[in-house]
Coordinates of C-alpha atoms in Angstrom, one line a residue:
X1 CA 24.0 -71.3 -5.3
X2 CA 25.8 -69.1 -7.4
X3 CA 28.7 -66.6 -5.6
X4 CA 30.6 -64.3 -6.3
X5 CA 33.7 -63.2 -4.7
X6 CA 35.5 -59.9 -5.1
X7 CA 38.7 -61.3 -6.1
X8 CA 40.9 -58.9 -7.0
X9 CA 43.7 -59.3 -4.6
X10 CA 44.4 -62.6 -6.4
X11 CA 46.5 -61.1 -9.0
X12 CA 47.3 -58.2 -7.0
X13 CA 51.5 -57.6 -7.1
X14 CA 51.6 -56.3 -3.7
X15 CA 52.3 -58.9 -0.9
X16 CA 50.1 -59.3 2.2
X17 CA 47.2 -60.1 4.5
X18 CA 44.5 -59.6 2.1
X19 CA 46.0 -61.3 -0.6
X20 CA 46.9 -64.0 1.8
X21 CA 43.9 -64.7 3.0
X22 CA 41.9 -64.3 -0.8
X23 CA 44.2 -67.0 -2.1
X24 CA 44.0 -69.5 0.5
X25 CA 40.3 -68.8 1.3
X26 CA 39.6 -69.4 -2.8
X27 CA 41.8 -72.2 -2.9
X28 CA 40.0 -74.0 -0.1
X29 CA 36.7 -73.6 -1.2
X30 CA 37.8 -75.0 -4.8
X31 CA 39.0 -78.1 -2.9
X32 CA 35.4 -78.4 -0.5
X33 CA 32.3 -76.9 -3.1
X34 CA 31.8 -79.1 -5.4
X35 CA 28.1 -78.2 -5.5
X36 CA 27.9 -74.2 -5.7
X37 CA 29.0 -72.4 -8.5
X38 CA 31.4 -69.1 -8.0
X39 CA 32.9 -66.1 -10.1
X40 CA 35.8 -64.5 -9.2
X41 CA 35.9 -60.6 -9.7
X42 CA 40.2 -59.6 -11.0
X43 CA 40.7 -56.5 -11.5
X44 CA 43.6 -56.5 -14.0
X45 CA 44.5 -59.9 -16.4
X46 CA 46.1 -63.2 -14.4
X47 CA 49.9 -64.0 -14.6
X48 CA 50.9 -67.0 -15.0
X49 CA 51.9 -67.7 -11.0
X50 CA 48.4 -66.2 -10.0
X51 CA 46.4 -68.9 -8.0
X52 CA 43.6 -69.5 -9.8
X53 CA 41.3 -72.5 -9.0
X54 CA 40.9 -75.1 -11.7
X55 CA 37.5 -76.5 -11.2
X56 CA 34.9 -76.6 -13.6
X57 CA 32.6 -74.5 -11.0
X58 CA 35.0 -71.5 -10.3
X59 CA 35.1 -68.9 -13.1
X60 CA 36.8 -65.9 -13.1
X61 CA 36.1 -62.3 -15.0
X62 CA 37.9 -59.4 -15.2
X63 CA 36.6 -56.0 -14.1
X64 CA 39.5 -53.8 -14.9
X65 CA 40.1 -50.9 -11.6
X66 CA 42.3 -48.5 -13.8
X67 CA 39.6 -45.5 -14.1
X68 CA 42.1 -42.5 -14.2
X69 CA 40.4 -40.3 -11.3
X70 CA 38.5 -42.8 -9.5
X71 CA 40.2 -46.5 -10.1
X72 CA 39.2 -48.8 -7.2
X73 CA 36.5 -46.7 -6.2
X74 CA 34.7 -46.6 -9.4
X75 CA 35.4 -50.3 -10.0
X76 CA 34.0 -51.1 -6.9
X77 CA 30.6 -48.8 -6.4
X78 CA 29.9 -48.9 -10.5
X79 CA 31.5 -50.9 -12.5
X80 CA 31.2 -54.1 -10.3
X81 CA 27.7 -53.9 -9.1
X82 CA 26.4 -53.5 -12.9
X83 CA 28.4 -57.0 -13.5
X84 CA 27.1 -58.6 -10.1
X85 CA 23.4 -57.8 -11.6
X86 CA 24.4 -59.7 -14.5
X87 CA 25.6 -62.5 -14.2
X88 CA 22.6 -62.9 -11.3
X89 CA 24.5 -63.8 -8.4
X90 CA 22.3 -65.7 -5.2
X91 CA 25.2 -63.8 -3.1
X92 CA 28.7 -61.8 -3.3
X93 CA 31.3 -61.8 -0.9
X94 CA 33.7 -59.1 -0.4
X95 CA 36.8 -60.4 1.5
X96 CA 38.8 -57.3 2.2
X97 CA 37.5 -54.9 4.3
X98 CA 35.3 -52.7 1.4
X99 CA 32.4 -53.4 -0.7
X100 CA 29.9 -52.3 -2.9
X101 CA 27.4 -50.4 -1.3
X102 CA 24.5 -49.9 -4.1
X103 CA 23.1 -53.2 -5.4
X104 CA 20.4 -55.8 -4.0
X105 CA 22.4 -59.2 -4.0
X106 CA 22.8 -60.3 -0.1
X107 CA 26.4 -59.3 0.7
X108 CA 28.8 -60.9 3.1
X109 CA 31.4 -58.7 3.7
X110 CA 35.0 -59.9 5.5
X111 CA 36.4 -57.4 8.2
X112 CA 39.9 -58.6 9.3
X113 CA 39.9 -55.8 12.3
X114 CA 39.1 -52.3 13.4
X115 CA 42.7 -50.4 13.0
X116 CA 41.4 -48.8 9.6
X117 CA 38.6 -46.7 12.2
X118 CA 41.6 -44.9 14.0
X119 CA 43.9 -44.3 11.0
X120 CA 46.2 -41.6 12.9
X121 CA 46.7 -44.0 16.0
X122 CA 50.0 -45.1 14.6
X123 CA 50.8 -42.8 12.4
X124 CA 51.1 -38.7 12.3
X125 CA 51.1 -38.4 8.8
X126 CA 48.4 -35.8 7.8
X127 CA 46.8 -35.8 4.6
X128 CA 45.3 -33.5 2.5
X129 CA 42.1 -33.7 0.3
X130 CA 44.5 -35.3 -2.8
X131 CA 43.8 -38.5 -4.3
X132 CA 45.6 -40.8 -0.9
X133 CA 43.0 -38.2 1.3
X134 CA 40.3 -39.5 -0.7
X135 CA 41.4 -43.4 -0.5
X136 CA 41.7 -42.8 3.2
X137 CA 38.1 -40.9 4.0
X138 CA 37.0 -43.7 1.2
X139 CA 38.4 -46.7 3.6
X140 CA 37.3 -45.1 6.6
X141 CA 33.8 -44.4 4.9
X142 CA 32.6 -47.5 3.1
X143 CA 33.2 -50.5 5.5
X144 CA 30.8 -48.8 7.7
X145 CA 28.2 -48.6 5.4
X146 CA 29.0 -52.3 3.8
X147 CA 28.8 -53.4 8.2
X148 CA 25.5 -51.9 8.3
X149 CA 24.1 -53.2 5.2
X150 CA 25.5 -56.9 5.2
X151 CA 23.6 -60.1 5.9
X152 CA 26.5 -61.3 7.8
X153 CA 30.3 -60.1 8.6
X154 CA 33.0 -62.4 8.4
X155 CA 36.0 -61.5 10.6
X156 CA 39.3 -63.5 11.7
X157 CA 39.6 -63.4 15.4
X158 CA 37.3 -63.5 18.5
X159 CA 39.3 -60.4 19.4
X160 CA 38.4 -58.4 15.9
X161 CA 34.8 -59.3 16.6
X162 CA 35.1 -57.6 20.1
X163 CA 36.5 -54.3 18.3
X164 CA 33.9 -54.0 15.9
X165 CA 31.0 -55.0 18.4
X166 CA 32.1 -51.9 20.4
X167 CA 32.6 -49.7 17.4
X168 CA 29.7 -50.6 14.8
X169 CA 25.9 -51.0 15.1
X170 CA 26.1 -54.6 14.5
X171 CA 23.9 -57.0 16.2
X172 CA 26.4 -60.6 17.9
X173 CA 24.7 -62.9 15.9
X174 CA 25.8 -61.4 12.5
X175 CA 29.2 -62.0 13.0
X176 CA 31.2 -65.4 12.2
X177 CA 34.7 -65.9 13.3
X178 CA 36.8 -68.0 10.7
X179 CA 40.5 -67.9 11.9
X180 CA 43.4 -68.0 9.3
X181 CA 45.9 -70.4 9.4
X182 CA 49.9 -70.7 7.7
X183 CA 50.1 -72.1 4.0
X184 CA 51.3 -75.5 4.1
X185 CA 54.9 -75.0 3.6
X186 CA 55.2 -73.0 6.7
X187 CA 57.1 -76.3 8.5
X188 CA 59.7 -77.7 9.8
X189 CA 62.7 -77.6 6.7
X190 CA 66.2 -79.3 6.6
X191 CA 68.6 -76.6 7.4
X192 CA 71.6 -77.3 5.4
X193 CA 70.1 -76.4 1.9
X194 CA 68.0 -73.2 3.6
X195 CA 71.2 -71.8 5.2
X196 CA 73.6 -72.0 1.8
X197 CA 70.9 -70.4 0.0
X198 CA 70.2 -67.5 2.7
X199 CA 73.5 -67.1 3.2
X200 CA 74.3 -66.7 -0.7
X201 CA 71.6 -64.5 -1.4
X202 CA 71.7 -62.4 1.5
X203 CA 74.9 -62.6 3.8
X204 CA 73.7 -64.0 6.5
X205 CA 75.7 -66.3 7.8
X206 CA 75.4 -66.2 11.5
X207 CA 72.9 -67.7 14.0
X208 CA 69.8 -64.8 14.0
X209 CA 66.5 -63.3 15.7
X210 CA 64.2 -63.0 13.2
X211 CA 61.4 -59.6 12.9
X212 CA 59.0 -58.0 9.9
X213 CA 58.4 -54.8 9.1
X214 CA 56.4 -52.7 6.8
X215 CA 55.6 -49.5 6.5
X216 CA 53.1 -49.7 9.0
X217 CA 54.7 -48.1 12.0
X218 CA 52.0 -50.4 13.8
X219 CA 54.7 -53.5 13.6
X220 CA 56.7 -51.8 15.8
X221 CA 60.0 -52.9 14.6
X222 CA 61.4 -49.6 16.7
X223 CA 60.7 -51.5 19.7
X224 CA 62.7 -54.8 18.9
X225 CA 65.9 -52.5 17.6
X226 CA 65.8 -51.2 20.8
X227 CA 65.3 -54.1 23.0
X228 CA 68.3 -55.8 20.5
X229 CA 70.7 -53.1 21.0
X230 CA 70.4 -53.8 25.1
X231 CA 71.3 -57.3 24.6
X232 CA 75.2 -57.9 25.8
X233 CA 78.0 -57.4 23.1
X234 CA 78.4 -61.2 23.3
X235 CA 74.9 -61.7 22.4
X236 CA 74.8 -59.4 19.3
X237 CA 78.0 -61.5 17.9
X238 CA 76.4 -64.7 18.4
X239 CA 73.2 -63.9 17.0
X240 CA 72.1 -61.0 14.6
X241 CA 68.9 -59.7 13.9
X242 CA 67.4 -59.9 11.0
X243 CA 64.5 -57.8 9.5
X244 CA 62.2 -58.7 6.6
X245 CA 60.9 -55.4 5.1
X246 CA 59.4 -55.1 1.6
X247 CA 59.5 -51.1 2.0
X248 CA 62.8 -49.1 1.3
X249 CA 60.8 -46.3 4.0
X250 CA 60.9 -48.7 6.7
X251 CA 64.5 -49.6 6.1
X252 CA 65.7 -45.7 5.9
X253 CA 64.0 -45.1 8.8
X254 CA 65.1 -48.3 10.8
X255 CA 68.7 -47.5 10.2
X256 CA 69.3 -44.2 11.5
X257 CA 67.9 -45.9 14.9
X258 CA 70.5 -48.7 14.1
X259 CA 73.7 -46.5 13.2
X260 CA 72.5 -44.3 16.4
X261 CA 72.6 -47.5 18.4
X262 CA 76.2 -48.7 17.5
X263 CA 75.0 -51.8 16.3
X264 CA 75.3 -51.5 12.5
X265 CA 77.7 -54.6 11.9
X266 CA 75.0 -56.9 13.4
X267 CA 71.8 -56.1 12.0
X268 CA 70.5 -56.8 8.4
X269 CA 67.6 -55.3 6.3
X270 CA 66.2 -58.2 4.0
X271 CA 63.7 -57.0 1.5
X272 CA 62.2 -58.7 -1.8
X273 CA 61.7 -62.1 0.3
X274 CA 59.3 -64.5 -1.4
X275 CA 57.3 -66.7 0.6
X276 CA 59.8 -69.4 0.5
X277 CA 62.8 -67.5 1.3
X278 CA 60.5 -66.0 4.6
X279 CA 60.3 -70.0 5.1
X280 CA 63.5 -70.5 4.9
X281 CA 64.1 -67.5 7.5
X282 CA 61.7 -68.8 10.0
X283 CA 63.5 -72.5 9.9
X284 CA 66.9 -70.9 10.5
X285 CA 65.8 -68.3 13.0
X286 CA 66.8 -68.7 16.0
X287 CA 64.1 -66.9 17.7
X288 CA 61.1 -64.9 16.0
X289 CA 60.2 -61.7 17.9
X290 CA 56.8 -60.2 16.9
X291 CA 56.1 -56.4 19.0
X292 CA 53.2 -55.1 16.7
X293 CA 50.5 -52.8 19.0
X294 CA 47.7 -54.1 17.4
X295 CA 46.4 -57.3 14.9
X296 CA 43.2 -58.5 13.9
X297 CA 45.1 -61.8 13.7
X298 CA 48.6 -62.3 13.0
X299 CA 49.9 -64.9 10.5
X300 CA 53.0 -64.2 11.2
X301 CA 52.8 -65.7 14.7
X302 CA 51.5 -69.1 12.9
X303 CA 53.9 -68.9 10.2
X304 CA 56.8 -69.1 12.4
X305 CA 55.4 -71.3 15.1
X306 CA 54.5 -73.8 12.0
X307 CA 58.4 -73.8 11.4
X308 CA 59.4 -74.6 14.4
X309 CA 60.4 -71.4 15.8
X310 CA 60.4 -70.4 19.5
X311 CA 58.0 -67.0 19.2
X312 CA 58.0 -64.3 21.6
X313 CA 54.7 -61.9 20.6
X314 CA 53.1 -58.7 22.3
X315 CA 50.6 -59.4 24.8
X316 CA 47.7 -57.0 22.9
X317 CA 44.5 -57.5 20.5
X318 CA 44.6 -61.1 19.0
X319 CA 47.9 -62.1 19.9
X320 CA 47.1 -63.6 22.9
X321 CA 44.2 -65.8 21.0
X322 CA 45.8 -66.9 18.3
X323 CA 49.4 -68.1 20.6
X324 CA 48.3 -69.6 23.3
X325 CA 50.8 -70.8 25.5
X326 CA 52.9 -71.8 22.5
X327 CA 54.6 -67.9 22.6
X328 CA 56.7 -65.8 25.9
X329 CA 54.6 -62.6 26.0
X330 CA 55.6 -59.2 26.5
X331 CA 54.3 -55.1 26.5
X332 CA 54.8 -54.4 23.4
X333 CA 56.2 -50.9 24.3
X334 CA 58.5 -52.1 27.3
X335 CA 62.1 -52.9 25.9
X336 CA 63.8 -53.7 28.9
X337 CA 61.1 -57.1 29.4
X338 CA 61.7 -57.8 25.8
X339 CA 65.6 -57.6 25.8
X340 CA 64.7 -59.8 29.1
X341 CA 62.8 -62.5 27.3
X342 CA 65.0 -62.6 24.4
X343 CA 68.1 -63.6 26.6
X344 CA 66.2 -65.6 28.5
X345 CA 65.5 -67.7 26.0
X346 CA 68.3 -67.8 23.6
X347 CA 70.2 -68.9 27.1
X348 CA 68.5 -71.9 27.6
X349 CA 68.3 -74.9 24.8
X350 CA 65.7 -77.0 27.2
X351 CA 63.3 -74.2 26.6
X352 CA 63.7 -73.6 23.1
X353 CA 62.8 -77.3 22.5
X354 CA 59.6 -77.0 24.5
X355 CA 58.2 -73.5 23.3
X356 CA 59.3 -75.4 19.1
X357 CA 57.2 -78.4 20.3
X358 CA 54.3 -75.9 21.7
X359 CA 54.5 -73.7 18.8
X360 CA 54.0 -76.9 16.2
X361 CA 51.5 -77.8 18.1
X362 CA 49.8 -74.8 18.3
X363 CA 50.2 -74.0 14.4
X364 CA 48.5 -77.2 13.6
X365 CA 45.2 -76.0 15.7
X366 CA 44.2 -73.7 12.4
X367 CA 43.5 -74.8 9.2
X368 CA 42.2 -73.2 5.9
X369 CA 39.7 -76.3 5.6
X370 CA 38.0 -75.2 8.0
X371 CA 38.3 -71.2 7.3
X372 CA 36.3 -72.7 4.2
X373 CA 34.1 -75.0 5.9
X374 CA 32.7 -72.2 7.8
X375 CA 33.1 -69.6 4.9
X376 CA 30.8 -72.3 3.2
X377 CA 28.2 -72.6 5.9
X378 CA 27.9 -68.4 6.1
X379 CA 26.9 -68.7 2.5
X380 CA 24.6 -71.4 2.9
X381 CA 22.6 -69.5 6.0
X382 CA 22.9 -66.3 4.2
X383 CA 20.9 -67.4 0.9
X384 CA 18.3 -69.6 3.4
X385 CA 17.5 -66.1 4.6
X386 CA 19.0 -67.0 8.7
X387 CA 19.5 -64.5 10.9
X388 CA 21.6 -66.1 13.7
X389 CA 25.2 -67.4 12.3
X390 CA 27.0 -68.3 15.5
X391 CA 26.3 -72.0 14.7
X392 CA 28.2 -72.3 12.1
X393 CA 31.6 -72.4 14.0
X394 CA 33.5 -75.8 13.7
X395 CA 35.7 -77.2 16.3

């Protein structure tokens, strides 16, 4: 078989889901195909820290997304499909939510959730018909049609597959759930080495409770401000919180709710944080609190349970499914439970050890092997011509 993968996220600079889950998915099918050839669709030149497999079966090309009116759009819909004829693919897979729409190669399409159908659910922003209205009715507009016209949709939680079912004209049987998983250096870490550096780099030097933001106001950092700033006075001088955000918006915004809440002196804004760093953090944290309204999956929850570190997570969408009973759960717009929770388990040591050992546990239940053993097997029933994919699940 030969695939191809639209691969641009792969040397995309801007941190995330889909770049998460193109890298470890590409990496994992380098380590398990031995047999199937692939090309890898960049849209811009590698760097040299771009993960890139080695093998002498993976190939990559570069099909450059920099039209000035058009850029991704024309990439994808023109410029790609001409290339996909080409190089006479038996199959392309699009990974992140869009996908050429115009071209005869069978197309497996990844849809990581539903929260792009209902843009203005979180957020009031209006847009007009500029080039970020276009992008928008272009991300509303296309997955639908690359739903309709795929041979099979991948998605990342039995939760995601739910919401589409209910939203799209999409028969069970097409769609395979392949959870995620944490990278491998999500784990338990010595703490003496983490804590000098975090502490040098960003003066942090207490015992903390550990959230991310973006600009999404989806994560619902609002919520765990709030719930913070209930805690006792005692409470906040023991342990600060701590909130990764790679968005300067999200840490304007957050702050006025901070100064507003008197608690200025205890809370700290950490943005640029690699993946180690965010490592790091999880390891020291004394607690990680996750309040988003709404995932397909939620790697954060496995990232942080992988270190070690008790988890309390809303009780919506995947969450539940992907934490188990490893994670205290909570409404994710009720501050009073959460500021609960949060002293209810920073108060007692006995469970912080169990919910660690239940969270390890837990973390270890997903693997990337097997998001590409399955991603593997869609191919495979894809090309044979199969219809029904639900067999390809592997426990």
């Amino acid at each position: 078989m030969k695939i191809g993968i639209d691969a641009r996220f792969l040397t995309h600079p801007q941190k995330g889901g889909f770049k998460t889950y193109t890298e470890n998915l590409v990496l994992a099918l380098a380590q398990l195909d031995k047999k199937n050839d692939y090309v890898l669709y960049l849209d811009r030149q590698p760097l040299r820290d771009s993960v890139l497999p080695s093998q002498p079966n993976f190939r990559h090309t570069v099909i450059p997304g920099n039209h000035k009116l058009y850029g991704m759009p024309w990439r994808e819909q023109y410029a790609l499909p001409r290339q996909i004829k080409k190089d006479n693919l038996d199959l392309f897979h699009s990974p992140c939510l869009t996908a050429p729409i115009v071209f005869d190669t069978p197309l497996v399409v990844t849809i990581h959730d539903m929260i792009w159908y209902h843009p203005d659910r979180y957020s009031k922003q209006k847009m007009g018909f500029h080039k970020r209205g276009v992008m928008r009715w272009y991300y509303q507009t296309v997955p639908q049609i690359a739903i309709r016209k795929a041979r099979a949709v991948i998605t990342v939680s039995e939760a995601a597959k739910q919401s589409i079912l209910a939203h799209m004209r999409i028969q069970n049987d097409q769609i395979i759930v392949t959870h995620e998983a944490a990278s491998e250096f999500y784990r338990p870490l010595g703490y003496h080495g983490a804590q000098s550096y975090i502490a040098k780099k960003y003066q942090v030097n207490s015992s903390f409770i550990l959230g991310i933001g973006s600009a999404d106001p989806r994560k619902n950092i609002k919520t765990l401000i709030q719930a913070y700033a209930v805690l006792p006075e005692s409470f906040r001088n023991d342990y600060h919180l701590v909130v990764v955000c790679n968005h300067k918006s999200l840490v304007l915004e957050s702050l006025k709710e901070v100064e507003q809440s008197g608690i200025l002196k205890c809370v700290h804004f950490l943005e640029e944080v690699n993946d180690q760093e965010l490592a790091y953090l999880y390891n020291l944290a004394a607690l990680f609190v996750f309040p988003s309204l709404e995932e397909g999956f939620g790697l954060p929850l496995l990232e942080a349970m992988g270190c070690g570190t008790p988890v309390l997570a809303a009780d919506n969408s995947s969450i539940p499914e992907i934490v188990g009973d490893a994670a205290l759960r909570f409404n994710a717009e009720d501050v009073r439970k959460l500021a609960e929770l949060i002293s209810k388990v920073l108060s007692n040591p006995t469970l912080q050890l169990e919910m660690r050992e239940r969270g390890i546990a837990r973390a270890a239940d997903f693997s990337w092997k097997r998001c590409g053993m399955e991603t593997i097997a869609v191919y495979k029933k894809v090309i044979e011509g199969e219809n029904k994919l639900s067999s390809v699940r592997i426990v």
